[in-house]
mmCIF file of C-alpha atoms and ligand atoms in Angstrom:
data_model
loop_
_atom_site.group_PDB
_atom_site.id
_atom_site.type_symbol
_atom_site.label_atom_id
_atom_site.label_comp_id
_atom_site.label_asym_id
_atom_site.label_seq_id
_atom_site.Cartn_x
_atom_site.Cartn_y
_atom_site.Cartn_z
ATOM 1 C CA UNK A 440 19.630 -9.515 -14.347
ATOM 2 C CA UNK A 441 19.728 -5.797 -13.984
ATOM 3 C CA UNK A 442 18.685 -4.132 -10.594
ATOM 4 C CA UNK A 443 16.512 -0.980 -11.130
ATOM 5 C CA UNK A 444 16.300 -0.451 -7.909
ATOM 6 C CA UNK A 445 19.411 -0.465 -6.091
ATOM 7 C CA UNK A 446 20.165 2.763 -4.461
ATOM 8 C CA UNK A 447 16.758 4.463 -5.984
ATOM 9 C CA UNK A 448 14.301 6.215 -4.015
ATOM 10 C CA UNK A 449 10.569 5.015 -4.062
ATOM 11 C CA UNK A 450 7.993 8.131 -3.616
ATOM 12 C CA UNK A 451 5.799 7.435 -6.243
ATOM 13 C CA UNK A 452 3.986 4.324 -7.977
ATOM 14 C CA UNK A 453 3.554 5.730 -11.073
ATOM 15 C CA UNK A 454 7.620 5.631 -11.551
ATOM 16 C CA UNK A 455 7.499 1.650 -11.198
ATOM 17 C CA UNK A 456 7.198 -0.399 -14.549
ATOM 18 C CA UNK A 457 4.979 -3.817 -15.006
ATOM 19 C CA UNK A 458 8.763 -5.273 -15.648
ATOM 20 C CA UNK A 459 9.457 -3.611 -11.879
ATOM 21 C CA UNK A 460 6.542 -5.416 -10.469
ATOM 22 C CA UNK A 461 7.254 -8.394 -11.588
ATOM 23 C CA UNK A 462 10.637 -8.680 -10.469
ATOM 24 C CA UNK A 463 9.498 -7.792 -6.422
ATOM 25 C CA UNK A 464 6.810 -10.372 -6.814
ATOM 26 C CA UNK A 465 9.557 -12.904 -7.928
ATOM 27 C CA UNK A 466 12.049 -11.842 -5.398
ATOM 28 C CA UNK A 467 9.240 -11.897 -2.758
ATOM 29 C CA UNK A 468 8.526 -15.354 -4.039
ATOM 30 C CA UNK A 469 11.636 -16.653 -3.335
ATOM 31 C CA UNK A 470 11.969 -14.770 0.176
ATOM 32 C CA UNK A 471 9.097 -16.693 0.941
ATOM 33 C CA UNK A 472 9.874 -19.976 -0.311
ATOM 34 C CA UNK A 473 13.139 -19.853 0.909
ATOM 35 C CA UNK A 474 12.342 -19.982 4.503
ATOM 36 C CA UNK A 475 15.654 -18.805 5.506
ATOM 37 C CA UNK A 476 17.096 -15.376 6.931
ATOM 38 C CA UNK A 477 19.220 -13.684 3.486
ATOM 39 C CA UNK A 478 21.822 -11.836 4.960
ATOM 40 C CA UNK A 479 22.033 -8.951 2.066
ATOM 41 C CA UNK A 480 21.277 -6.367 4.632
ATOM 42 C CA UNK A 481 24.054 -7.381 6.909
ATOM 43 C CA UNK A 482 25.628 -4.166 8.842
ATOM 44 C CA UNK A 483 23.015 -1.763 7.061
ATOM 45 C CA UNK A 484 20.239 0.609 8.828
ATOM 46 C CA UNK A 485 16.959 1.239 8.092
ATOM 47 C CA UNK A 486 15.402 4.893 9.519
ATOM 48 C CA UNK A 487 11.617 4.735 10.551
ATOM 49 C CA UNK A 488 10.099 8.257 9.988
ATOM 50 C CA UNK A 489 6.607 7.787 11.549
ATOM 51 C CA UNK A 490 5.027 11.235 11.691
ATOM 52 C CA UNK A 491 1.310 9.596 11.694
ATOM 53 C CA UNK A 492 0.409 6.145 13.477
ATOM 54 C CA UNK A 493 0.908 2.848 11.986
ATOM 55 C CA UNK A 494 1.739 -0.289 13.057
ATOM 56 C CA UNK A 495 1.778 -2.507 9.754
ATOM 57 C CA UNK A 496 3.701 -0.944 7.672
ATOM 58 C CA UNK A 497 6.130 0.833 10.442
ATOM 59 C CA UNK A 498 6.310 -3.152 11.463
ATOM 60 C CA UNK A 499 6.669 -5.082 9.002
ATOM 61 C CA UNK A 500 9.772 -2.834 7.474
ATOM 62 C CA UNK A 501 11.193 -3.762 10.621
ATOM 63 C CA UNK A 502 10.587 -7.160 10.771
ATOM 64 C CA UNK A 503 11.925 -7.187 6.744
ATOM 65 C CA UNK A 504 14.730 -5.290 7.703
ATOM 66 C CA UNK A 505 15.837 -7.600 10.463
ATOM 67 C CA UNK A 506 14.883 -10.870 8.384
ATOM 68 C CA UNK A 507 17.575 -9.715 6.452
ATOM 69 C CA UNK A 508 20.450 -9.288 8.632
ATOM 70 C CA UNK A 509 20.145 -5.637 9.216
ATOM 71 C CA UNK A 510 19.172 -3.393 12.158
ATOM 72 C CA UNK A 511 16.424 0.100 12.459
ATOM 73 C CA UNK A 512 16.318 3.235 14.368
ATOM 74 C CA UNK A 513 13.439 4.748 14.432
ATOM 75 C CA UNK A 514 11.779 8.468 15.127
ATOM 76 C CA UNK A 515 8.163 9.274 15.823
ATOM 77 C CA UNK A 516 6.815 13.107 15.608
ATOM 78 C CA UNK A 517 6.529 13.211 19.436
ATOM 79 C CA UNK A 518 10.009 12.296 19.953
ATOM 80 C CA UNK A 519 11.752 14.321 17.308
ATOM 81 C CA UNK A 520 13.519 17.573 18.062
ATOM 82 C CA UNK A 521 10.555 18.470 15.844
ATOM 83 C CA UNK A 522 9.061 19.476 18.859
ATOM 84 C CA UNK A 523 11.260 22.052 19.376
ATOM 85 C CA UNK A 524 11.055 23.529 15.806
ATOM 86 C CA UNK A 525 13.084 21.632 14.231
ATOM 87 C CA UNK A 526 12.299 21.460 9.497
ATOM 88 C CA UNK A 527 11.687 18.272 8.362
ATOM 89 C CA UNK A 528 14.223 18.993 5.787
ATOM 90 C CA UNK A 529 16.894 18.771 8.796
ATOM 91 C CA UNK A 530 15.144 16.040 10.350
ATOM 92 C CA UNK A 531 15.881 13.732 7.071
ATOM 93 C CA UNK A 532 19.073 15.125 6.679
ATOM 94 C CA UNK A 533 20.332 14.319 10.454
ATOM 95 C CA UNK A 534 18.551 10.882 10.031
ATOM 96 C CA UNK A 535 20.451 10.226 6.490
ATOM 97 C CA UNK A 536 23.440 10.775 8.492
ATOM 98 C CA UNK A 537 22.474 7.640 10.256
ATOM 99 C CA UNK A 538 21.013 5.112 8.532
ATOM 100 C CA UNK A 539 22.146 3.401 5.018
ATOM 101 C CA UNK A 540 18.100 3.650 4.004
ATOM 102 C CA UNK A 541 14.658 5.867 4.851
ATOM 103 C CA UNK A 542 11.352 4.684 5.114
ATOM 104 C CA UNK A 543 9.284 8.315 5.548
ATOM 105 C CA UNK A 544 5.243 8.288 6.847
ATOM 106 C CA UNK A 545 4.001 12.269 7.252
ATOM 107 C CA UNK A 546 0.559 13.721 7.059
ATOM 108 C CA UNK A 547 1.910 16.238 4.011
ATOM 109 C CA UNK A 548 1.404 15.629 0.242
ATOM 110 C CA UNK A 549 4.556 15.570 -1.269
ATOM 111 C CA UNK A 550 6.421 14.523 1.644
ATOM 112 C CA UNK A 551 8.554 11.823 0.379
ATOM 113 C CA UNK A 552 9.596 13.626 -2.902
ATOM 114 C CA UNK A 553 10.990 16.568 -0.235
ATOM 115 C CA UNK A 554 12.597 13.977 1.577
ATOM 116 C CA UNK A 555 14.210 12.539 -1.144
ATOM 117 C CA UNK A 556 15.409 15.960 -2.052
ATOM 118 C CA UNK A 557 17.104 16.172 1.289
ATOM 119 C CA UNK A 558 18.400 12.955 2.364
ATOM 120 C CA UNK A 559 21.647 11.389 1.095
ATOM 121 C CA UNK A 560 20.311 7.766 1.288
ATOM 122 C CA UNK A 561 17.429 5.964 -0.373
ATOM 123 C CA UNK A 562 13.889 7.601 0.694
ATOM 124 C CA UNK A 563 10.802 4.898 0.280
ATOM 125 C CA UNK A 564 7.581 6.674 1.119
ATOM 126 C CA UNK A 565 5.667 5.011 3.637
ATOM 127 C CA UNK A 566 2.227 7.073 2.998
ATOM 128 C CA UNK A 567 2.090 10.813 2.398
ATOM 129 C CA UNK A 568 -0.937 12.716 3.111
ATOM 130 C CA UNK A 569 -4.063 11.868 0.718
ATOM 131 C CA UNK A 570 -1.209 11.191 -2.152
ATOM 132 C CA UNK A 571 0.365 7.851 -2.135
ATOM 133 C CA UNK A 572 1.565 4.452 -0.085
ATOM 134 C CA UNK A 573 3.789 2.827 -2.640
ATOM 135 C CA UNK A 574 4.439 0.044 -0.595
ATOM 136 C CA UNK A 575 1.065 -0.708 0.085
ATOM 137 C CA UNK A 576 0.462 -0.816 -3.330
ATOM 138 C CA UNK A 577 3.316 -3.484 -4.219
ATOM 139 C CA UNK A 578 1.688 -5.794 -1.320
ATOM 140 C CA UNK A 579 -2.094 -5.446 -2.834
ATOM 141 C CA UNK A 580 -1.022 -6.275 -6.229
ATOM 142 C CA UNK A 581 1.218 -9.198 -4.887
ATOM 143 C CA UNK A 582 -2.261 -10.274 -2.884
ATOM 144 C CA UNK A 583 -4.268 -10.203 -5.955
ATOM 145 C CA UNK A 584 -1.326 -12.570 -8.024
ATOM 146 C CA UNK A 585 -1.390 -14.921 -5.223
ATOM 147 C CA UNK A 586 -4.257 -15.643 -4.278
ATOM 148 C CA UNK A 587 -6.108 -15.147 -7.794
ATOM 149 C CA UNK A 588 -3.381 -16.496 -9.704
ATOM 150 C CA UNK A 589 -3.255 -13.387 -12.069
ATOM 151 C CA UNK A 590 -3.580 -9.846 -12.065
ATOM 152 C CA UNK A 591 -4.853 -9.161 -16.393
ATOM 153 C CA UNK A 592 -8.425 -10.084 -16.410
ATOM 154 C CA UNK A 593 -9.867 -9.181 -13.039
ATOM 155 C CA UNK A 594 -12.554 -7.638 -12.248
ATOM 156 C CA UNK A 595 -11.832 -5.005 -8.826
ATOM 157 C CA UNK A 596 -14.077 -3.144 -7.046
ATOM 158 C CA UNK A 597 -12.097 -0.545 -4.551
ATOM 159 C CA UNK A 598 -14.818 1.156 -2.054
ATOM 160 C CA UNK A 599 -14.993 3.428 0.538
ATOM 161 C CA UNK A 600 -13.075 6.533 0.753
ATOM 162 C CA UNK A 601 -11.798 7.023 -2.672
ATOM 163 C CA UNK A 602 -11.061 11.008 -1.979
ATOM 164 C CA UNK A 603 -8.697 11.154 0.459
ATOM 165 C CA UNK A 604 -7.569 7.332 0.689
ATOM 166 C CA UNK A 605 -3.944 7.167 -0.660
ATOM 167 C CA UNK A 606 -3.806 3.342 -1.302
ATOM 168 C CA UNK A 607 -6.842 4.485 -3.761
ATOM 169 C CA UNK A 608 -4.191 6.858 -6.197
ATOM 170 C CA UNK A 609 -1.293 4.256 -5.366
ATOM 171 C CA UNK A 610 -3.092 1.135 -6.282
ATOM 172 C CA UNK A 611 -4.663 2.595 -9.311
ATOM 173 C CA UNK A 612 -1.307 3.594 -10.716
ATOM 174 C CA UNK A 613 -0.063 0.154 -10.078
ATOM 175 C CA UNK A 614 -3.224 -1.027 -11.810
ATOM 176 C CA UNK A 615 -2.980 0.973 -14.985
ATOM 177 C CA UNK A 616 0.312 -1.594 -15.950
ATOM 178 C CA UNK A 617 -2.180 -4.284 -16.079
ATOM 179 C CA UNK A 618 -5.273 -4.982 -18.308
ATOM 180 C CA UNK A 619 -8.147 -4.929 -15.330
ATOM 181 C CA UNK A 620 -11.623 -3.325 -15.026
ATOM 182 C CA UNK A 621 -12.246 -1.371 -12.266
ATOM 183 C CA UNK A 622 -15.028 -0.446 -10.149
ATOM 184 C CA UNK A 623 -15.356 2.948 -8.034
ATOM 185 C CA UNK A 624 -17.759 2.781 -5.388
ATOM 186 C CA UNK A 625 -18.175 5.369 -3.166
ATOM 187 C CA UNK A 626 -20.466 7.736 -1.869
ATOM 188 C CA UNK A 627 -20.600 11.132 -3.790
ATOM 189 C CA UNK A 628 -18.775 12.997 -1.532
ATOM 190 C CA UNK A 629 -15.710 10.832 -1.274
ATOM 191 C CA UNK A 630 -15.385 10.146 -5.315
ATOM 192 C CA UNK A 631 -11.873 10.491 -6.895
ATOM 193 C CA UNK A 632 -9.739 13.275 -7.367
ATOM 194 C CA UNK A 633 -10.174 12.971 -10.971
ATOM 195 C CA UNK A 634 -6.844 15.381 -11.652
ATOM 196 C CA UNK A 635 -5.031 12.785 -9.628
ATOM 197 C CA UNK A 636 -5.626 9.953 -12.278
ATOM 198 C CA UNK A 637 -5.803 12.095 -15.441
ATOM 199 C CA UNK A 638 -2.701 10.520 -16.605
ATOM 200 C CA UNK A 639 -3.768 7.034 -16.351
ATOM 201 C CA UNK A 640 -7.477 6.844 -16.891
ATOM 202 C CA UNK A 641 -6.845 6.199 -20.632
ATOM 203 C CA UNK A 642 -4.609 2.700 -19.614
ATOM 204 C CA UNK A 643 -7.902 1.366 -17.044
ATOM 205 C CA UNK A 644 -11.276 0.374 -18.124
ATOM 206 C CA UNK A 645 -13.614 2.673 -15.131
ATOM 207 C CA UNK A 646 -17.123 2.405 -13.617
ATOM 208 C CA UNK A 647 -18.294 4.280 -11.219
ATOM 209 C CA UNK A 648 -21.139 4.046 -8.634
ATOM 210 C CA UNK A 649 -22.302 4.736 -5.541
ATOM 211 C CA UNK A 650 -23.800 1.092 -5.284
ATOM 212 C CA UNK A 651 -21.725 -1.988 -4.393
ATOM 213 C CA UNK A 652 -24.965 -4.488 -4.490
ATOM 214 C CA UNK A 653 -25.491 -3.774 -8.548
ATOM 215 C CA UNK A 654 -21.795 -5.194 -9.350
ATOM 216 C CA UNK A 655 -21.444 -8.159 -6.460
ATOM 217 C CA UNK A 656 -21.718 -10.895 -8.984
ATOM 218 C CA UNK A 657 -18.910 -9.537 -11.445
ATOM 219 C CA UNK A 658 -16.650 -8.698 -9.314
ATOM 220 C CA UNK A 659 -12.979 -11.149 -8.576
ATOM 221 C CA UNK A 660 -11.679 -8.573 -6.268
ATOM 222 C CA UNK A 661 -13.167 -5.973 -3.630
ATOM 223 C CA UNK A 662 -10.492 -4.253 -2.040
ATOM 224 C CA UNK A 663 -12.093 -1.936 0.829
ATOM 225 C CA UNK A 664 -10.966 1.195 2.673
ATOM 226 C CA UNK A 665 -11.841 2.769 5.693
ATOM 227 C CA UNK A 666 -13.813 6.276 6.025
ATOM 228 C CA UNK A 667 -11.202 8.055 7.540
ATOM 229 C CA UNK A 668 -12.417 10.143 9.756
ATOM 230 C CA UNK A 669 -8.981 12.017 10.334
ATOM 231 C CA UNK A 670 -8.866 13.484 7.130
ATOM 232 C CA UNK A 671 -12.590 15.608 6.998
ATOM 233 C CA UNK A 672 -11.658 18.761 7.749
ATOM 234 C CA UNK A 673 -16.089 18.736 8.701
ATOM 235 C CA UNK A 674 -16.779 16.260 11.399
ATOM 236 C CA UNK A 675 -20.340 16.730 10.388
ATOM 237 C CA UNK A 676 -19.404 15.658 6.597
ATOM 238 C CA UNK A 677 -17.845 12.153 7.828
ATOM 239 C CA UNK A 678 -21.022 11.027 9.564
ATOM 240 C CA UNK A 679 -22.839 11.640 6.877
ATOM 241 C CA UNK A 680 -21.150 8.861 5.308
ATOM 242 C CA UNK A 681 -19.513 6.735 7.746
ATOM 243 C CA UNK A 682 -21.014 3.150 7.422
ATOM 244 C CA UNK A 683 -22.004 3.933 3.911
ATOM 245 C CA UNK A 684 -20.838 0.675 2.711
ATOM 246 C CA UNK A 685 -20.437 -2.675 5.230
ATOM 247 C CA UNK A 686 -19.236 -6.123 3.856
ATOM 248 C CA UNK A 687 -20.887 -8.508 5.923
ATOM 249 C CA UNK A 688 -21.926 -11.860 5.638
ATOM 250 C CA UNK A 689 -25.359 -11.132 3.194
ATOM 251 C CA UNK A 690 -22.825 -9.019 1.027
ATOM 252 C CA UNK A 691 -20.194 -12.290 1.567
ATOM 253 C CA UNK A 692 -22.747 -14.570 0.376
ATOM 254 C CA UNK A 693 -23.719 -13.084 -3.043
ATOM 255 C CA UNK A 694 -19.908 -12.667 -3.926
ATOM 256 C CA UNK A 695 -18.578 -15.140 -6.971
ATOM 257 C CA UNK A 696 -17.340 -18.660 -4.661
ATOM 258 C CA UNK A 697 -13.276 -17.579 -6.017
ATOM 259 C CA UNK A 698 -13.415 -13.759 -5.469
ATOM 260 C CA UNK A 699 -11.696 -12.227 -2.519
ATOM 261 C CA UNK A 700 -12.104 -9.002 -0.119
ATOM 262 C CA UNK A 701 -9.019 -7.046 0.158
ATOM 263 C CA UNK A 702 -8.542 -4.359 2.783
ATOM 264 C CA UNK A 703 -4.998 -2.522 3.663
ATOM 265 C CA UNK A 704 -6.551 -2.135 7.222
ATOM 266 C CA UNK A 705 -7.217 -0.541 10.185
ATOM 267 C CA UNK A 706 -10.525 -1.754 9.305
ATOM 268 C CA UNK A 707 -13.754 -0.287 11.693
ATOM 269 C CA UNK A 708 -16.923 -1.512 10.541
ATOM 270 C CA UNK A 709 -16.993 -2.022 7.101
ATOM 271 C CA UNK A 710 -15.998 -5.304 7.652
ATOM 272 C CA UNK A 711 -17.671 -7.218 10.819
ATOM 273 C CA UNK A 712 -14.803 -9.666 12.449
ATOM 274 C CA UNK A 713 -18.085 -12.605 11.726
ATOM 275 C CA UNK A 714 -16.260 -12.656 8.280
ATOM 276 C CA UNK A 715 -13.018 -12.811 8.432
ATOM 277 C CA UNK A 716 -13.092 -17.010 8.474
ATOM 278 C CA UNK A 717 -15.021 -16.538 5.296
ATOM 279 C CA UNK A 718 -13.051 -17.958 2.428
ATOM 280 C CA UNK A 719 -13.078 -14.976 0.713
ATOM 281 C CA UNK A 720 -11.218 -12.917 3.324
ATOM 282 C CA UNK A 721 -7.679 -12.195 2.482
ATOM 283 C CA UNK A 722 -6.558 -9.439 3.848
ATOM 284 C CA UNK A 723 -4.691 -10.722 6.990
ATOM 285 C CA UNK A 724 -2.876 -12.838 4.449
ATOM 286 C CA UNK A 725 -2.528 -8.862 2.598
ATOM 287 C CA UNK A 726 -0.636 -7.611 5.460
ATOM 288 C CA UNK A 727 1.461 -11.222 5.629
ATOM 289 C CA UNK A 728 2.405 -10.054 2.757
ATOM 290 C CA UNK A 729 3.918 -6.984 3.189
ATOM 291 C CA UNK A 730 6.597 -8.105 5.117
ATOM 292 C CA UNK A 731 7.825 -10.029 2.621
ATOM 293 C CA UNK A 732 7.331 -7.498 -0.335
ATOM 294 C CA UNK A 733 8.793 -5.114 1.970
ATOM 295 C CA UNK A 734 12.207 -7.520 2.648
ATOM 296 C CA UNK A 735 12.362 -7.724 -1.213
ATOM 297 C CA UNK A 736 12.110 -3.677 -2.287
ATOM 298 C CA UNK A 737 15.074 -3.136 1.064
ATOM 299 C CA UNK A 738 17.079 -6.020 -0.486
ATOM 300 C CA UNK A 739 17.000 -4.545 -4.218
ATOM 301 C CA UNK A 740 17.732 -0.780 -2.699
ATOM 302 C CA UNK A 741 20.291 -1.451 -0.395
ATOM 303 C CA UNK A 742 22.407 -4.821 -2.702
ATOM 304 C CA UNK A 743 22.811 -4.713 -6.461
ATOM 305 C CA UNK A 744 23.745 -8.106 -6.148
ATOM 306 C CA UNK A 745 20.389 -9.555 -4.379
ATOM 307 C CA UNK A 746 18.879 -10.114 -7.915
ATOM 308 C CA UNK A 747 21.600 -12.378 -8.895
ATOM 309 C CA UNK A 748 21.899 -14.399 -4.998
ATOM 310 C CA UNK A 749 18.126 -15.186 -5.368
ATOM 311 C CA UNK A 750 17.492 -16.200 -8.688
ATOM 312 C CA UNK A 751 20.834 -18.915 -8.142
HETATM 313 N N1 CP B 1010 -2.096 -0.266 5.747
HETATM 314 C C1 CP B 1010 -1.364 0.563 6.517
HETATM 315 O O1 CP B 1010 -0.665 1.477 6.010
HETATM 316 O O2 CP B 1010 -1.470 0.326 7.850
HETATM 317 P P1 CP B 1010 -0.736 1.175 8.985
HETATM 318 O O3 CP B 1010 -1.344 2.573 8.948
HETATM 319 O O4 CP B 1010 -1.003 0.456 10.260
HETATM 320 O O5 CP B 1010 0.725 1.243 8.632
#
């Protein structure tokens, strides 16, 4: 079985194929069914970049990492030589020096490409700016396959903050390999960069609205994002829509019985903790999963051969 992505870099969703998918999800599979510790990363190093906060997907490449056999370093903004003026160019450069793979989080679009650009190792982009979180993505998708049993056919709502929310651009790119209708919700202000999916709008069937209530009934998936606050440049602008959309339990109880609520969390309110024992809550189970789909994307990058040990 070929590896595409042994020794590749990973900035960008939209350079994945439905064929690419497929073999994570089966890899993940068998990470997961395996119950054992693969030792393909034996010896190798992942570098943490964290230039913004995060704990799941900082954590749970660490946790991958170490499931398979290998070791991480890691650097955060306030303890770079950053500090002192140091270019992020260097800063991936030094940290290439270092470790055998990169996994890059930084406030800037285009980031990861940059970083890719400088580093002599594999770069994965672990969010950058409002543009993409590619690993976020392969963990959704994975979600939706196993817990709805397919991806073609369903019907997906994503709400919230579909203007500056970079799981929104990733997820849709993922998305347009698969025959799905989706539904924007959002308020006005935060709609979609519609530049940012020119190229794909063609390959998705899209509706968009402001109102989640009209659509509950159709819907197999609603993936939610958080309002984030961090990104409005006008503090008066978010609280004009923070708490524009909450799914709680009267929203829970006119969803179809086998549909699900996604969310790549940190969560605030638009989901009250009263529903996460409803059935239809799944994303705890989500972030589950991204330690696993995380284990299988270092274990292509960093061992051609990991195709061929796992499907023995
Ligand atoms: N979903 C996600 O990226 O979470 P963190 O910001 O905690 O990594």
């Amino acid at each position: 079985m070929v590896n595409r992505f042994f020794e590749r870099n990973l900035t960008s969703v939209r350079d994945l194929t439905r064929a690419d998918f497929e073999l994570l999800f089966n890899v993940t599979d068998k990470i997961i069914s395996h119950h054992a510790t693969y030792d393909v990363c034996r010896g190798k190093t992942l570098g943490c970049i964290f230039f913004e906060p995060s704990t799941r997907t900082r954590l749970s490449f660490e946790s991958a990492m170490l499931h398979l056999g290998g070791n991480t370093i890691e650097i955060s903004s306030i303890l770079s030589s950053t500090q002192k003026g140091e270019s992020l160019g260097d800063t991936i450069k030094i940290i290439s020096l270092y470790s055998d793979i990169l996994v890059l989080r930084h406030p800037l679009d285009g980031s990861s490409k940059f970083a890719a650009e400088m580093s002599t190792k594999p770069i994965i982009n672990g969010g950058s700016g409002t543009e993409e979180h590619p690993t976020q993505t392969i963990q959704d998708l994975y979600t939706m396959k196993k817990e709805m049993k397919k991806i073609d056919g369903l019907k997906i709502a994503i709400v919230g903050d579909l203007k500056y929310g970079r799981t929104v651009y990733s997820l849709l790119y993922g998305l347009s390999n698969y025959d799905v209708t989706i539904y924007l919700i959002s308020p006005e202000s935060l709609k979609i960069r519609t530049d940012s999916i020119y190229e794909i709008k063609k390959k998705l069937q899209i509706l968009e609205s402001t109102r989640l209530d009209d659509h509950l009934d159709d819907l197999d998936v609603i993936y939610v994002t958080r309002i984030q606050k961090e990104r409005f440049q006008d503090k008066e602008e978010y609280f004009k829509v923070k708490g524009s959309y909450t799914i709680d339990k009267n929203v829970v109880k006119k969803m179809k019985r086998k549909s699900i609520i996604l969310h790549p969390l940190p969560r605030l309110d638009e989901i009250p903790h009263n529903v996460d024992r409803s059935i239809h809550a799944k994303y705890f189970k989500q972030a589950e999963y991204g330690k696993y789909t995380r284990a299988a994307l270092l274990g292509l990058i960093i061992n051609n051969g990991f195709v061929n040990d796992i499907s023995s």
